[in-house]
Coordinates of C-alpha atoms and ligand atoms in Angstrom, one line a residue:
X1 CA 55.0 26.5 87.4
X2 CA 52.0 27.0 85.5
X3 CA 49.0 24.3 86.0
X4 CA 46.1 24.0 83.6
X5 CA 42.9 24.2 85.3
X6 CA 40.6 21.4 84.7
X7 CA 37.7 23.1 83.9
X8 CA 39.3 25.4 81.4
X9 CA 39.2 24.5 77.8
X10 CA 42.5 24.8 76.0
X11 CA 43.1 27.9 74.3
X12 CA 45.8 29.4 72.3
X13 CA 46.5 31.6 75.5
X14 CA 47.0 28.3 77.4
X15 CA 49.3 26.7 75.0
X16 CA 52.5 27.7 76.6
X17 CA 51.4 25.6 79.9
X18 CA 50.7 22.8 77.8
X19 CA 54.0 23.0 76.3
X20 CA 55.7 23.4 79.8
X21 CA 53.8 20.2 80.8
X22 CA 55.1 18.5 77.8
X23 CA 58.5 19.8 78.8
X24 CA 58.1 18.4 82.1
X25 CA 57.0 14.9 80.9
X26 CA 60.1 14.8 78.9
X27 CA 62.2 15.8 81.8
X28 CA 60.7 12.6 83.6
X29 CA 62.1 10.7 80.7
X30 CA 58.9 9.8 79.1
X31 CA 59.9 10.1 75.7
X32 CA 63.6 9.0 75.9
X33 CA 63.4 5.7 78.0
X34 CA 62.0 2.1 77.4
X35 CA 59.2 2.1 79.9
X36 CA 57.6 4.5 82.6
X37 CA 55.5 3.5 85.6
X38 CA 53.9 5.8 88.2
X39 CA 53.3 4.2 91.3
X40 CA 52.1 5.7 94.8
X41 CA 53.3 5.0 98.3
X42 CA 51.6 5.5 101.6
X43 CA 52.7 8.9 102.9
X44 CA 55.2 9.0 105.7
X45 CA 53.4 10.9 108.9
X46 CA 52.1 14.3 108.1
X47 CA 54.2 15.6 105.0
X48 CA 53.6 19.1 104.0
X49 CA 51.0 19.0 101.0
X50 CA 52.7 18.9 98.0
X51 CA 51.9 20.5 94.8
X52 CA 51.4 17.7 92.2
X53 CA 51.5 18.2 88.6
X54 CA 48.5 17.2 86.8
X55 CA 49.0 14.9 83.9
X56 CA 45.8 14.5 82.5
X57 CA 42.5 16.9 83.4
X58 CA 40.2 15.6 85.9
X59 CA 36.5 16.0 85.7
X60 CA 35.3 19.4 87.3
X61 CA 33.8 19.1 90.5
X62 CA 30.2 19.4 90.8
X63 CA 29.6 19.9 94.6
X64 CA 31.1 22.2 97.0
X65 CA 34.8 21.5 97.7
X66 CA 35.1 18.8 100.8
X67 CA 38.5 17.8 102.4
X68 CA 41.0 17.3 100.1
X69 CA 42.4 13.6 99.3
X70 CA 45.0 12.5 101.6
X71 CA 48.1 13.7 99.8
X72 CA 50.2 11.1 98.1
X73 CA 53.9 11.1 97.3
X74 CA 54.0 10.3 93.6
X75 CA 57.0 8.5 92.1
X76 CA 58.2 7.9 88.7
X77 CA 60.2 4.9 87.7
X78 CA 62.2 4.8 84.3
X79 CA 63.6 1.6 82.9
X80 CA 66.2 0.9 80.3
X81 CA 68.5 -1.6 79.1
X82 CA 72.3 -0.9 78.4
X83 CA 72.7 -0.5 74.8
X84 CA 75.4 -1.8 72.7
X85 CA 78.9 0.1 72.9
X86 CA 77.1 2.3 75.7
X87 CA 78.9 2.9 79.2
X88 CA 76.6 2.7 82.3
X89 CA 77.1 6.5 82.5
X90 CA 76.0 6.9 78.8
X91 CA 73.0 5.0 79.6
X92 CA 72.0 7.0 82.5
X93 CA 72.3 10.1 80.4
X94 CA 70.2 9.0 78.1
X95 CA 67.6 8.2 80.5
X96 CA 67.6 11.9 81.1
X97 CA 69.5 11.6 84.7
X98 CA 71.3 14.6 85.3
X99 CA 75.0 14.6 85.2
X100 CA 75.4 15.2 88.7
X101 CA 73.3 12.3 89.8
X102 CA 75.0 10.1 87.1
X103 CA 78.5 10.9 88.9
X104 CA 76.9 10.3 92.2
X105 CA 75.5 6.8 91.0
X106 CA 78.8 5.5 89.5
X107 CA 80.5 6.9 92.6
X108 CA 78.3 4.8 94.8
X109 CA 79.1 1.7 92.8
X110 CA 82.9 2.3 92.4
X111 CA 84.6 -0.7 94.1
X112 CA 81.2 -2.7 94.2
X113 CA 80.1 -3.2 90.7
X114 CA 82.8 -4.1 87.9
X115 CA 82.3 -1.4 85.4
X116 CA 84.1 -3.3 82.8
X117 CA 81.5 -6.0 82.9
X118 CA 78.6 -3.7 82.2
X119 CA 77.1 -5.6 79.1
X120 CA 74.5 -4.8 76.8
X121 CA 71.1 -5.8 77.9
X122 CA 71.6 -5.2 81.6
X123 CA 68.5 -3.7 83.0
X124 CA 68.6 -0.3 84.6
X125 CA 65.8 1.4 86.8
X126 CA 65.9 4.9 88.2
X127 CA 63.2 5.9 90.8
X128 CA 62.6 9.5 91.4
X129 CA 59.9 11.7 92.9
X130 CA 57.5 13.0 90.4
X131 CA 58.9 16.8 89.4
X132 CA 62.4 16.2 91.1
X133 CA 65.5 15.5 89.5
X134 CA 67.1 13.8 92.4
X135 CA 67.4 9.8 92.0
X136 CA 66.0 8.1 95.3
X137 CA 66.8 4.7 94.3
X138 CA 68.7 2.9 91.3
X139 CA 69.3 -0.8 90.2
X140 CA 71.5 -2.4 87.9
X141 CA 70.4 -6.0 87.1
X142 CA 72.5 -8.4 85.2
X143 CA 70.6 -11.8 86.2
X144 CA 68.9 -13.6 89.1
X145 CA 72.1 -13.5 91.3
X146 CA 73.6 -10.1 90.1
X147 CA 71.8 -7.0 91.0
X148 CA 73.5 -3.8 92.3
X149 CA 71.4 -1.2 94.0
X150 CA 71.9 2.7 94.7
X151 CA 69.7 4.4 97.6
X152 CA 69.6 7.7 98.9
X153 CA 70.4 7.8 102.5
X154 CA 68.9 9.9 105.2
X155 CA 71.9 12.4 104.9
X156 CA 71.3 12.9 101.0
X157 CA 73.7 10.9 99.9
X158 CA 73.8 8.0 97.7
X159 CA 74.8 4.7 98.7
X160 CA 75.5 1.7 96.7
X161 CA 75.5 -2.3 97.4
X162 CA 75.3 -5.5 95.8
X163 CA 71.9 -6.9 96.4
X164 CA 72.5 -10.1 98.8
X165 CA 70.8 -13.0 97.0
X166 CA 70.0 -16.1 98.8
X167 CA 71.1 -19.2 96.7
X168 CA 69.5 -22.6 97.6
X169 CA 70.0 -25.7 95.9
X170 CA 67.2 -28.2 95.2
X171 CA 66.6 -31.6 93.3
X172 CA 63.5 -31.3 91.0
X173 CA 61.7 -33.8 89.1
X174 CA 60.4 -32.6 85.7
X175 CA 58.3 -34.7 83.4
X176 CA 57.1 -33.7 79.8
X177 CA 55.2 -35.2 77.1
X178 CA 56.7 -34.1 74.0
X179 CA 54.2 -32.1 71.6
X180 CA 55.9 -30.2 69.0
X181 CA 59.7 -29.7 69.6
X182 CA 61.4 -30.9 72.8
X183 CA 62.2 -27.3 73.4
X184 CA 58.7 -26.2 73.3
X185 CA 57.6 -29.2 75.5
X186 CA 59.9 -27.9 78.4
X187 CA 59.1 -24.2 77.9
X188 CA 55.6 -25.4 78.3
X189 CA 56.6 -27.1 81.7
X190 CA 58.2 -24.1 82.9
X191 CA 61.7 -25.4 82.4
X192 CA 64.6 -23.8 80.5
X193 CA 65.7 -25.3 77.3
X194 CA 68.9 -26.1 78.4
X195 CA 67.6 -28.8 80.4
X196 CA 67.0 -30.8 76.9
X197 CA 70.7 -30.4 76.1
X198 CA 71.5 -31.7 79.5
X199 CA 69.1 -34.5 79.3
X200 CA 70.2 -35.4 75.6
X201 CA 73.7 -35.5 76.7
X202 CA 73.0 -38.1 79.2
X203 CA 70.8 -40.0 76.9
X204 CA 73.4 -39.6 73.8
X205 CA 74.1 -43.4 73.7
X206 CA 70.6 -44.5 73.3
X207 CA 68.5 -41.6 71.9
X208 CA 69.2 -39.9 68.6
X209 CA 67.4 -36.5 69.6
X210 CA 67.2 -35.6 65.8
X211 CA 65.6 -39.0 64.5
X212 CA 64.1 -40.6 67.5
X213 CA 61.8 -38.1 68.9
X214 CA 58.1 -38.5 68.3
X215 CA 55.0 -36.4 69.5
X216 CA 53.5 -38.3 72.5
X217 CA 56.9 -39.5 73.9
X218 CA 57.8 -38.6 77.6
X219 CA 61.1 -37.4 79.2
X220 CA 61.4 -37.4 82.8
X221 CA 64.6 -36.1 84.5
X222 CA 65.7 -35.7 88.2
X223 CA 67.9 -32.7 88.5
X224 CA 69.6 -30.3 90.5
X225 CA 68.7 -26.7 90.6
X226 CA 70.5 -23.8 91.9
X227 CA 68.0 -21.1 92.7
X228 CA 68.6 -17.5 93.5
X229 CA 65.8 -16.0 95.5
X230 CA 63.5 -18.8 94.5
X231 CA 64.0 -18.4 90.6
X232 CA 66.1 -21.0 88.7
X233 CA 69.5 -19.6 88.4
X234 CA 71.0 -23.0 86.8
X235 CA 70.7 -26.4 86.5
X236 CA 73.2 -28.8 88.2
X237 CA 73.7 -32.5 87.5
X238 CA 71.3 -34.7 85.9
X239 CA 70.6 -37.3 88.8
X240 CA 68.4 -39.5 86.6
X241 CA 67.1 -39.5 83.1
X242 CA 64.4 -41.4 81.3
X243 CA 63.1 -41.4 78.0
X244 CA 60.0 -43.4 76.9
X245 CA 59.3 -43.3 73.3
X246 CA 57.7 -45.2 70.5
X247 CA 61.0 -45.2 68.3
X248 CA 63.3 -45.6 71.5
X249 CA 61.3 -47.9 73.9
X250 CA 61.9 -47.0 77.4
X251 CA 65.6 -45.8 78.4
X252 CA 66.2 -45.2 82.1
X253 CA 69.8 -44.0 83.5
X254 CA 71.1 -43.1 86.9
X255 CA 74.3 -41.2 87.8
X256 CA 76.4 -43.0 90.2
X257 CA 79.7 -42.2 91.8
X258 CA 81.2 -45.3 93.1
X259 CA 83.5 -45.5 96.0
X260 CA 86.6 -45.0 93.9
X261 CA 85.5 -41.8 93.0
X262 CA 84.5 -42.7 89.3
X263 CA 81.2 -41.0 88.2
X264 CA 79.1 -42.5 85.2
X265 CA 75.5 -43.3 84.1
X266 CA 73.9 -46.8 84.2
X267 CA 70.9 -48.4 84.1
X268 CA 68.8 -49.9 87.0
X269 CA 70.9 -53.3 86.6
X270 CA 74.3 -51.5 86.8
X271 CA 74.9 -51.8 82.9
X272 CA 77.0 -49.0 81.3
X273 CA 74.8 -46.2 79.8
X274 CA 78.2 -45.7 77.6
X275 CA 79.1 -47.2 74.4
X276 CA 81.8 -46.6 71.8
X277 CA 79.6 -44.8 69.9
X278 CA 76.9 -42.1 70.4
X279 CA 73.6 -42.7 69.0
X280 CA 73.5 -39.4 66.6
X281 CA 76.4 -37.6 64.9
X282 CA 74.4 -34.2 66.2
X283 CA 74.6 -32.7 69.2
X284 CA 71.5 -31.3 70.4
X285 CA 71.4 -27.4 70.1
X286 CA 68.9 -24.8 69.7
X287 CA 70.1 -22.9 66.5
X288 CA 67.6 -20.6 65.3
X289 CA 66.5 -21.0 61.5
X290 CA 63.5 -22.1 59.9
X291 CA 64.0 -25.6 60.9
X292 CA 62.7 -24.8 64.6
X293 CA 59.7 -27.3 64.9
X294 CA 61.0 -30.2 62.9
X295 CA 60.2 -33.3 64.9
X296 CA 61.7 -35.8 62.3
X297 CA 64.5 -34.1 60.2
X298 CA 65.7 -37.2 58.6
X299 CA 66.0 -36.7 55.0
X300 CA 66.7 -40.3 54.0
X301 CA 68.7 -43.1 53.8
X302 CA 70.2 -43.3 50.4
X303 CA 71.8 -46.5 49.4
X304 CA 73.3 -44.6 46.5
X305 CA 76.0 -42.9 48.6
X306 CA 75.7 -44.9 51.8
X307 CA 75.0 -42.9 54.6
X308 CA 72.4 -41.0 56.6
X309 CA 71.1 -37.5 55.8
X310 CA 70.3 -35.3 58.7
X311 CA 68.2 -32.2 57.7
X312 CA 69.8 -29.7 60.3
X313 CA 70.0 -25.8 60.6
X314 CA 73.6 -24.5 59.3
X315 CA 75.6 -24.1 62.3
X316 CA 74.0 -27.2 64.3
X317 CA 77.1 -28.7 66.3
X318 CA 78.3 -32.0 65.0
X319 CA 80.3 -34.1 67.5
X320 CA 82.6 -37.1 67.2
X321 CA 80.4 -40.2 67.6
X322 CA 83.5 -41.9 69.5
X323 CA 87.0 -41.6 70.6
X324 CA 89.3 -41.8 67.6
X325 CA 91.9 -39.8 65.4
X326 CA 91.3 -37.2 62.5
X327 CA 92.3 -39.1 59.4
X328 CA 90.9 -36.2 57.1
X329 CA 89.6 -32.8 57.9
X330 CA 88.9 -29.8 55.2
X331 CA 87.6 -29.9 51.4
X332 CA 86.8 -33.3 50.0
X333 CA 85.2 -33.4 46.7
X334 CA 81.3 -33.7 46.6
X335 CA 81.4 -34.4 50.4
X336 CA 82.4 -30.4 50.8
X337 CA 84.0 -29.6 53.9
X338 CA 84.1 -32.7 56.1
X339 CA 85.7 -34.8 58.7
X340 CA 86.7 -38.8 58.7
X341 CA 87.6 -40.0 61.9
X342 CA 89.1 -43.4 62.7
X343 CA 88.1 -45.4 65.4
X344 CA 89.0 -48.7 67.3
X345 CA 88.0 -52.1 65.8
X346 CA 88.3 -50.8 62.3
X347 CA 85.7 -48.3 62.1
X348 CA 85.7 -45.0 60.4
X349 CA 83.1 -42.4 60.9
X350 CA 82.7 -39.5 57.7
X351 CA 80.9 -36.4 58.1
X352 CA 80.1 -34.4 54.8
X353 CA 78.8 -30.7 54.0
X354 CA 80.1 -29.0 57.1
X355 CA 79.9 -25.2 57.1
X356 CA 83.3 -25.4 59.1
X357 CA 85.6 -27.9 60.7
X358 CA 86.9 -27.6 64.3
X359 CA 89.6 -30.3 64.3
X360 CA 92.6 -31.0 62.2
X361 CA 94.4 -34.0 60.7
X362 CA 96.4 -36.2 62.8
X363 CA 94.8 -35.0 66.1
X364 CA 93.0 -37.3 68.6
X365 CA 89.5 -36.4 69.5
X366 CA 87.4 -37.3 72.3
X367 CA 83.6 -38.8 72.1
X368 CA 81.2 -35.8 72.2
X369 CA 83.9 -33.3 70.9
X370 CA 82.5 -31.1 68.6
X371 CA 84.4 -31.4 65.4
X372 CA 82.3 -29.0 63.1
X373 CA 79.2 -27.6 62.4
X374 CA 76.2 -28.2 59.7
X375 CA 76.5 -26.4 56.4
X376 CA 75.8 -27.0 52.8
X377 CA 79.1 -27.4 51.2
X378 CA 80.0 -29.8 48.1
X379 CA 77.2 -31.3 46.6
X380 CA 74.4 -30.4 48.7
X381 CA 71.1 -28.9 47.9
X382 CA 70.5 -27.5 51.5
X383 CA 72.1 -27.4 54.9
X384 CA 72.5 -31.0 56.0
X385 CA 74.8 -33.5 57.6
X386 CA 75.6 -36.3 55.3
X387 CA 77.1 -39.1 58.1
X388 CA 78.5 -42.5 56.9
X389 CA 80.2 -45.3 58.7
X390 CA 82.6 -47.8 57.3
X391 CA 83.9 -51.0 59.0
X392 CA 86.9 -52.3 57.4
X393 CA 86.8 -50.2 54.5
X394 CA 83.2 -51.1 53.6
X395 CA 80.0 -48.7 54.1
X396 CA 77.4 -50.1 56.8
X397 CA 74.2 -48.5 57.7
X398 CA 74.8 -46.1 60.6
X399 CA 71.1 -46.6 62.0
X400 CA 71.9 -50.2 62.3
X401 CA 75.2 -50.5 64.3
X402 CA 75.3 -52.5 67.4
X403 CA 78.0 -50.9 69.6
X404 CA 78.7 -52.9 73.0
X405 CA 78.3 -50.8 76.1
X406 CA 81.3 -50.2 78.4
X407 CA 82.1 -51.9 81.8
X408 CA 79.0 -52.3 84.2
X409 CA 79.2 -51.2 87.7
X410 CA 82.2 -53.4 89.4
X411 CA 80.6 -56.5 91.7
X412 CA 82.0 -55.1 94.6
X413 CA 80.1 -51.9 94.3
X414 CA 76.7 -53.3 93.5
X415 CA 75.2 -53.1 96.9
X416 CA 76.4 -49.5 97.1
X417 CA 74.8 -49.0 93.7
X418 CA 71.5 -50.5 94.4
X419 CA 71.2 -48.3 97.8
X420 CA 72.0 -44.9 96.0
X421 CA 69.8 -45.5 92.9
X422 CA 66.6 -46.6 95.0
X423 CA 65.7 -43.1 95.9
X424 CA 66.7 -41.8 92.6
X425 CA 64.2 -44.4 90.8
X426 CA 61.5 -43.4 93.3
X427 CA 62.0 -39.6 92.7
X428 CA 62.0 -40.5 88.7
X429 CA 58.7 -42.3 89.2
X430 CA 57.3 -39.1 91.2
X431 CA 57.2 -40.9 94.7
X432 CA 57.7 -38.5 97.7
X433 CA 61.1 -39.6 98.5
X434 CA 63.9 -37.2 99.6
X435 CA 67.0 -37.2 97.3
X436 CA 70.3 -36.0 98.5
Ligands
LIG1 ZN1 73.8 -37.6 51.8

């Protein structure tokens, strides 16, 4: 193949060579793929010196030629992601992998990779020797624990395998000081935002994560983590959680399984975390919308219509604050799409302006069950939840409800409880104690 000599100025006569180089770059997938990396490896013993394409003119030599630099093998890596409605084979062809190589890769993965589970966003990487079409190595990555690799064996055939991943579990302590949103605070601490959802579910009887969160508050969590090759794959159970806030005071809870197998959350004295009602009618969720960083989205408690307005993005999940039955679900005048639940002890809860409802009249609902989603239906100027509570037919202030806790740890289990909670408390406080 014609190569431009570095000391030649481009001239019309040389144009075909430059175009040929351009075609060569295209063959490497430079133009077609998302990212290209060039890298070198130390050469195996004594390979024949190899003609290497010059991608960029080098400065002309100023002294007599000395020993040429040690020959290096140059490799090209091309990465891309599977697009929507694209098969793996189509994605590979788009990465300029020749059909014969595509067939080799697909063949090597048959029986290993479930092709019907190929998804948009799957990460693909193809490695080749520079200037060659044959694939040396291919990898398909779906996540930290799911990666498939195809490599060219000594005999020239392509061999596939699912990369073995080492899964480990650990118990981690996370502490964040809230600045901006809870999500951002966790992200700054190197944690995934899902931890906010897990922690808020545990603290849901004591902390309204839409109203009670203030800058400077502290969240501490002792949580199980499953790691894949040292990277977070998923969180497990929250073993202890503490919220210390200016609006909430200090709330500290521990997960405890009693000898009869019942698991729940209790404070240090064995009092139950659970109450008949949750603190908030909104389940903490990350909904992408302009609301992002609002720390304090309460629009106001308006006596005129007896209830609380929570400013929240359309689509924010609304959950049943307590066990009950659905008295009404659907259109309800100025309340828009709404749900009314009837609970024990003469309580009713009303949820207005929903974008959609998720329960039907007459059905039973459990505490924390999603009953609908925030919207702006009915007499609403923007997306928000109007939440109201009635007791024996009369409106009461939802923010001032005093709902008793459920049963504490049974007296015969208190010793066991104290023994199991002690290391969790130490861990929560940051003391170096092993937790099982
Ligand atoms: Zn309202």
